[in-house]
Each structure stands twice: as C-alpha cells, then as structure tokens.
CSV table of C-alpha atoms and ligand atoms in Angstrom, one decimal:
chain,number,residue,atom,x,y,z
A,1,UNK,CA,47.2,-7.3,4.2
A,2,UNK,CA,50.3,-5.1,4.7
A,3,UNK,CA,52.1,-3.7,1.7
A,4,UNK,CA,55.4,-5.5,2.2
A,5,UNK,CA,57.9,-6.8,-0.4
A,6,UNK,CA,60.7,-8.9,0.9
A,7,UNK,CA,64.0,-9.3,-1.0
A,8,UNK,CA,66.3,-12.0,0.4
A,9,UNK,CA,69.4,-13.6,-0.9
A,10,UNK,CA,73.1,-14.1,-0.4
A,11,UNK,CA,75.5,-11.1,-0.2
A,12,UNK,CA,76.4,-9.5,-3.5
A,13,UNK,CA,73.4,-10.8,-5.4
A,14,UNK,CA,72.1,-7.2,-6.1
A,15,UNK,CA,69.5,-7.0,-3.4
A,16,UNK,CA,70.4,-3.6,-2.2
A,17,UNK,CA,70.2,-2.0,-5.7
A,18,UNK,CA,66.9,-3.8,-6.6
A,19,UNK,CA,65.4,-2.9,-3.2
A,20,UNK,CA,66.2,0.8,-3.8
A,21,UNK,CA,64.9,0.8,-7.4
A,22,UNK,CA,61.6,-1.0,-6.4
A,23,UNK,CA,61.1,1.3,-3.4
A,24,UNK,CA,61.6,4.3,-5.6
A,25,UNK,CA,59.1,3.1,-8.2
A,26,UNK,CA,56.5,2.5,-5.5
A,27,UNK,CA,57.3,5.4,-3.2
A,28,UNK,CA,57.7,2.9,-0.4
A,29,UNK,CA,60.1,2.8,2.6
A,30,UNK,CA,63.2,0.6,2.9
A,31,UNK,CA,64.5,-1.7,5.6
A,32,UNK,CA,68.2,-2.7,5.1
A,33,UNK,CA,68.3,-5.4,7.8
A,34,UNK,CA,71.9,-6.3,7.0
A,35,UNK,CA,72.9,-2.8,8.1
A,36,UNK,CA,71.4,-3.5,11.6
A,37,UNK,CA,73.5,-6.7,11.9
A,38,UNK,CA,76.6,-4.8,10.5
A,39,UNK,CA,76.1,-2.0,13.1
A,40,UNK,CA,75.8,-4.6,15.8
A,41,UNK,CA,79.0,-6.4,14.6
A,42,UNK,CA,80.9,-3.1,14.6
A,43,UNK,CA,79.5,-2.1,18.0
A,44,UNK,CA,80.5,-5.5,19.5
A,45,UNK,CA,84.0,-5.1,18.1
A,46,UNK,CA,84.3,-1.5,19.4
A,47,UNK,CA,83.5,-2.9,22.8
A,48,UNK,CA,86.3,-5.3,22.5
A,49,UNK,CA,84.1,-8.4,22.3
A,50,UNK,CA,85.8,-11.3,20.7
A,51,UNK,CA,83.8,-12.5,17.7
A,52,UNK,CA,84.4,-15.8,15.9
A,53,UNK,CA,82.5,-18.6,14.3
A,54,UNK,CA,82.1,-20.3,17.7
A,55,UNK,CA,81.2,-17.5,20.0
A,56,UNK,CA,81.1,-18.6,23.7
A,57,UNK,CA,77.9,-18.1,25.8
A,58,UNK,CA,79.3,-15.2,27.8
A,59,UNK,CA,80.1,-13.2,24.7
A,60,UNK,CA,76.8,-14.2,23.1
A,61,UNK,CA,75.0,-12.8,26.1
A,62,UNK,CA,76.9,-9.5,25.9
A,63,UNK,CA,76.2,-9.2,22.2
A,64,UNK,CA,72.5,-9.9,22.9
A,65,UNK,CA,72.5,-7.2,25.6
A,66,UNK,CA,74.0,-4.8,23.1
A,67,UNK,CA,71.4,-5.7,20.4
A,68,UNK,CA,68.6,-5.0,22.8
A,69,UNK,CA,69.9,-1.6,23.7
A,70,UNK,CA,71.4,-0.5,20.4
A,71,UNK,CA,70.9,3.2,20.0
A,72,UNK,CA,70.6,3.2,16.2
A,73,UNK,CA,69.0,5.6,13.8
A,74,UNK,CA,68.9,5.9,10.0
A,75,UNK,CA,68.9,9.4,8.5
A,76,UNK,CA,68.8,10.7,5.0
A,77,UNK,CA,72.0,12.4,3.8
A,78,UNK,CA,70.5,15.1,1.6
A,79,UNK,CA,73.9,15.7,-0.1
A,80,UNK,CA,74.3,12.1,-1.5
A,81,UNK,CA,70.7,10.9,-1.2
A,82,UNK,CA,71.8,7.9,0.9
A,83,UNK,CA,70.1,6.8,4.1
A,84,UNK,CA,73.0,6.6,6.6
A,85,UNK,CA,73.2,4.7,9.9
A,86,UNK,CA,74.1,6.4,13.2
A,87,UNK,CA,75.1,4.5,16.3
A,88,UNK,CA,74.7,6.7,19.5
A,89,UNK,CA,74.9,9.7,17.2
A,90,UNK,CA,78.0,8.6,15.3
A,91,UNK,CA,77.8,8.2,11.5
A,92,UNK,CA,78.9,4.6,10.6
A,93,UNK,CA,78.1,4.7,6.9
A,94,UNK,CA,81.6,3.9,5.8
A,95,UNK,CA,82.6,1.7,8.7
A,96,UNK,CA,79.8,-0.8,8.3
A,97,UNK,CA,80.5,-1.4,4.6
A,98,UNK,CA,83.9,-3.0,5.1
A,99,UNK,CA,84.4,-6.8,4.5
A,100,UNK,CA,85.4,-7.0,8.2
A,101,UNK,CA,82.0,-5.5,9.3
A,102,UNK,CA,80.3,-8.0,6.9
A,103,UNK,CA,82.0,-10.9,8.6
A,104,UNK,CA,81.3,-9.6,12.1
A,105,UNK,CA,77.6,-9.1,11.1
A,106,UNK,CA,77.3,-12.7,10.0
A,107,UNK,CA,79.0,-13.9,13.2
A,108,UNK,CA,76.6,-12.0,15.5
A,109,UNK,CA,73.7,-12.9,13.2
A,110,UNK,CA,74.3,-16.6,14.0
A,111,UNK,CA,73.4,-16.1,17.7
A,112,UNK,CA,69.7,-17.0,18.1
A,113,UNK,CA,69.0,-14.5,21.0
A,114,UNK,CA,70.5,-11.7,18.9
A,115,UNK,CA,68.0,-12.4,16.1
A,116,UNK,CA,65.2,-12.4,18.6
A,117,UNK,CA,66.4,-9.1,20.0
A,118,UNK,CA,66.3,-7.5,16.6
A,119,UNK,CA,63.0,-8.9,15.5
A,120,UNK,CA,60.6,-6.2,16.8
A,121,UNK,CA,62.9,-3.5,15.8
A,122,UNK,CA,62.9,-4.7,12.2
A,123,UNK,CA,59.1,-5.1,12.2
A,124,UNK,CA,58.8,-1.5,13.4
A,125,UNK,CA,60.2,-0.3,10.1
A,126,UNK,CA,56.8,-1.0,8.5
A,127,UNK,CA,55.1,2.2,7.6
A,128,UNK,CA,52.4,3.3,5.1
A,129,UNK,CA,52.3,3.3,2.1
A,130,UNK,CA,54.6,0.2,2.3
A,131,UNK,CA,58.0,-1.3,2.9
A,132,UNK,CA,60.6,-3.1,0.8
A,133,UNK,CA,62.7,-5.2,3.2
A,134,UNK,CA,66.1,-6.5,2.2
A,135,UNK,CA,67.9,-9.3,4.1
A,136,UNK,CA,68.2,-13.0,4.6
A,137,UNK,CA,65.1,-14.0,6.5
A,138,UNK,CA,62.7,-11.2,5.6
A,139,UNK,CA,60.3,-13.6,3.8
A,140,UNK,CA,60.8,-16.6,6.0
A,141,UNK,CA,60.7,-15.0,9.5
A,142,UNK,CA,60.5,-11.3,9.9
A,143,UNK,CA,57.6,-10.6,7.4
A,144,UNK,CA,56.6,-14.2,6.8
A,145,UNK,CA,53.1,-13.0,5.8
A,146,UNK,CA,54.4,-10.5,3.1
A,147,UNK,CA,52.3,-10.7,0.0
A,148,UNK,CA,55.3,-10.5,-2.3
A,149,UNK,CA,58.6,-12.4,-1.7
A,150,UNK,CA,61.6,-12.3,-3.9
A,151,UNK,CA,64.8,-14.4,-3.5
A,152,UNK,CA,67.6,-13.0,-5.5
A,153,UNK,CA,70.7,-15.2,-6.0
A,154,UNK,CA,73.8,-15.5,-8.2
A,155,UNK,CA,76.8,-17.9,-8.3
A,156,UNK,CA,79.5,-17.1,-5.7
A,157,UNK,CA,82.0,-16.5,-8.6
A,158,UNK,CA,79.7,-14.0,-10.3
A,159,UNK,CA,79.1,-12.1,-7.0
A,160,UNK,CA,82.8,-12.0,-6.3
A,161,UNK,CA,83.5,-10.7,-9.8
A,162,UNK,CA,80.9,-7.9,-9.3
A,163,UNK,CA,82.4,-6.9,-6.0
A,164,UNK,CA,85.8,-6.9,-7.6
A,165,UNK,CA,84.7,-4.5,-10.3
A,166,UNK,CA,83.0,-2.3,-7.8
A,167,UNK,CA,86.2,-2.0,-5.7
A,168,UNK,CA,88.4,-1.4,-8.8
A,169,UNK,CA,86.0,1.3,-10.1
A,170,UNK,CA,86.3,3.0,-6.7
A,171,UNK,CA,90.0,2.9,-7.0
A,172,UNK,CA,90.3,0.5,-4.1
A,173,UNK,CA,92.8,-2.4,-4.6
A,174,UNK,CA,91.1,-5.9,-4.5
A,175,UNK,CA,92.1,-9.5,-4.7
A,176,UNK,CA,89.7,-11.7,-6.6
A,177,UNK,CA,90.7,-14.9,-4.8
A,178,UNK,CA,90.3,-13.3,-1.3
A,179,UNK,CA,86.9,-11.9,-2.3
A,180,UNK,CA,85.6,-15.2,-3.4
A,181,UNK,CA,86.9,-16.9,-0.3
A,182,UNK,CA,85.2,-14.3,1.9
A,183,UNK,CA,81.9,-14.6,0.0
A,184,UNK,CA,82.0,-18.4,0.3
A,185,UNK,CA,82.7,-18.2,4.1
A,186,UNK,CA,79.8,-15.8,4.6
A,187,UNK,CA,77.5,-18.0,2.5
A,188,UNK,CA,78.4,-21.1,4.4
A,189,UNK,CA,77.8,-19.4,7.8
A,190,UNK,CA,74.5,-17.9,6.7
A,191,UNK,CA,73.2,-21.1,5.1
A,192,UNK,CA,74.2,-23.5,7.8
A,193,UNK,CA,73.3,-21.6,11.0
A,194,UNK,CA,70.7,-23.2,13.3
A,195,UNK,CA,68.4,-20.2,13.3
A,196,UNK,CA,66.9,-18.4,10.3
A,197,UNK,CA,69.3,-20.0,7.8
A,198,UNK,CA,69.5,-18.4,4.4
A,199,UNK,CA,66.8,-20.2,2.3
A,200,UNK,CA,64.2,-19.0,-0.1
A,201,UNK,CA,60.7,-18.8,1.4
A,202,UNK,CA,58.5,-21.6,-0.1
A,203,UNK,CA,56.3,-18.9,-1.7
A,204,UNK,CA,59.2,-16.8,-3.0
A,205,UNK,CA,59.9,-15.9,-6.6
A,206,UNK,CA,63.5,-16.9,-7.2
A,207,UNK,CA,65.6,-14.9,-9.6
A,208,UNK,CA,69.1,-16.0,-10.5
A,209,UNK,CA,71.0,-12.9,-11.7
A,210,UNK,CA,74.2,-14.7,-12.7
A,211,UNK,CA,73.7,-14.0,-16.4
A,212,UNK,CA,71.4,-10.9,-16.1
A,213,UNK,CA,72.2,-7.2,-15.8
A,214,UNK,CA,70.4,-5.1,-13.2
A,215,UNK,CA,67.8,-3.8,-15.6
A,216,UNK,CA,66.9,-7.3,-16.6
A,217,UNK,CA,66.5,-8.3,-13.0
A,218,UNK,CA,64.5,-5.3,-12.3
A,219,UNK,CA,62.1,-5.9,-15.1
A,220,UNK,CA,61.5,-9.5,-14.0
A,221,UNK,CA,60.9,-8.4,-10.5
A,222,UNK,CA,58.5,-5.6,-11.5
A,223,UNK,CA,56.4,-7.9,-13.7
A,224,UNK,CA,56.1,-10.3,-10.7
A,225,UNK,CA,55.1,-7.5,-8.3
A,226,UNK,CA,52.5,-6.1,-10.8
A,227,UNK,CA,51.0,-9.6,-11.0
A,228,UNK,CA,50.9,-10.0,-7.2
A,229,UNK,CA,49.9,-6.4,-6.4
A,230,UNK,CA,48.0,-5.1,-9.4
A,231,UNK,CA,47.3,-1.4,-9.6
A,232,UNK,CA,50.5,-0.1,-7.8
A,233,UNK,CA,51.4,2.1,-10.7
A,234,UNK,CA,54.8,0.7,-11.4
A,235,UNK,CA,55.3,2.2,-14.8
B,301,C5P,O1,73.1,-7.9,3.6
B,301,C5P,P1,74.4,-7.7,4.3
B,301,C5P,O2,75.6,-8.2,3.5
B,301,C5P,O3,74.6,-6.3,4.7
B,301,C5P,O4,74.3,-8.5,5.6
B,301,C5P,C1,75.5,-8.7,6.5
B,301,C5P,C2,75.3,-10.0,7.2
B,301,C5P,O5,74.2,-9.9,8.2
B,301,C5P,C3,74.9,-11.2,6.4
B,301,C5P,O6,76.0,-12.0,5.9
B,301,C5P,C4,74.1,-12.1,7.3
B,301,C5P,O7,74.9,-12.9,8.1
B,301,C5P,C5,73.5,-11.1,8.3
B,301,C5P,N1,72.1,-10.8,8.0
B,301,C5P,C6,71.2,-11.7,8.5
B,301,C5P,N2,69.8,-11.5,8.4
B,301,C5P,C7,69.4,-10.5,7.7
B,301,C5P,C8,70.3,-9.6,7.1
B,301,C5P,C9,71.6,-9.8,7.3
B,301,C5P,O8,71.5,-12.7,9.2
B,301,C5P,N3,68.1,-10.3,7.6
C-alpha cells in the first residue's frame, strides 16, 4: 500500500492550506494538481489559443499536445518557503494564481484528452515517505487506491467570503458579487464535465468547513488520518 492522502474539493474550500499542514506534520511530499492545470491554461493562452466553455476540436488537440510536452518544474523558493512552478524556466508563481488563470485551468481541465495527458505526470509525484495530493479527482481517478481520502467542501458563499477577505488583506481590491459568480461558474464547470467530474470518492471522509476554522478542520482531518494510518506520529 502506498502512503497517499488525497484531498479533493471545490476551489476555496481550504484544500491548499490543509494539504500543506498535513504534509508538514507527516514530512510527506505535496502534489498541487490544480497548479498543473493552471500552468497549462496560462501556457495555452500565451500561445494565443482561444479557450471557452465549448472548446472546438482543433483547439482541444492543440491544448492536448501542449499538455503532453509541458516543460514544467516545481522548485522550492528558499526565501519564502513556497514551492513555485516554472514553465520552460520561467517562474509563473504569480501568474497562475489569478482568477483568469483559474478559469482557464477549469476550461482546459474539461478536455478528456488533456486529463489523460496529465495522468502519468501526476502519478509520478509519488515519492517516499509519502504524498499528499490536492485536487478534484485525486481520490476518484489519479490515486483511486489511496488509503486515505478526504473531501473538503464549504458553501459557495462562504468560499467567496474567504477569498474576499484574503484579497482585502493583501490590499487588492475585490468585488464580492463578482467573486461569488466566478466561484459558482467554476463549480458548475467542474461538477458537470463529462470526465472526472468533481464528486467525493465513495470512500472519502467528507468535511464541510463552512462553519469551521482551519484549526478545527485540521484536527478533524488528523484524527481521521490517525485512524486510517495508525503510527504515523502526527502529534
Ligand atoms: O485547485 P485549483 O483551483 O488550483 O484548480 C484550478 C482548476 O483546475 C479547477 O477549477 C479545476 O477545473 C481544475 N482541476 C482539475 N483537476 C484537478 C485539479 C484542478 O480539473 N485535479
């Protein structure tokens, strides 16, 4: 049995933070699969490919080709402690975090051949002593045999509110209504796509974080992991 914990759920549910905290506790590696789709979305846009909710076959083929040959690397930035993505040597840490990149990611992610093209690359992230994988289909497809699966969710309103606070704290202007609309559009696309739609794995532990803070979510998740993987020294 491989040491893999999958953490899936909609955007803004706190997966990234929980993934990082759990990985730190265990001393395991991280896969941020959303970053791969975001990089691909940015790369496709940089090449002038026209993305939309109904991408035509020709564009889908070109994005798939790009996905197969994506020259991407993740490197630790020792100054801020963040693992940052590089596309053909160019640091894309900031660029992939925009709302536009998120929308582009979910548009390319709806193309079945793109998901196929990224499958092996995601599985290659597995390394001893273990991996915490964050995404939408980590527990249902990519690591469907993972011994621990978490599905972290929260209401769209609550996720929009958190994002709003994050942006305001960063000194970036934000519009609550626009944020909510964008989150709902991404949810709709992720949940209704024909391939790997966003659903909890049947054997996932579901946590609704709407009325919980991050420490409360973390403690529920750690109790569950300890039950499934006893002796991993989580204290
Ligand atoms: O997690 P993040 O918000 O960075 O993901 C961006 C988009 O990438 C998601 O909205 C989703 O459409 C897509 N994605 C996916 N499968 C994953 C991870 C992300 O389809 N495993």
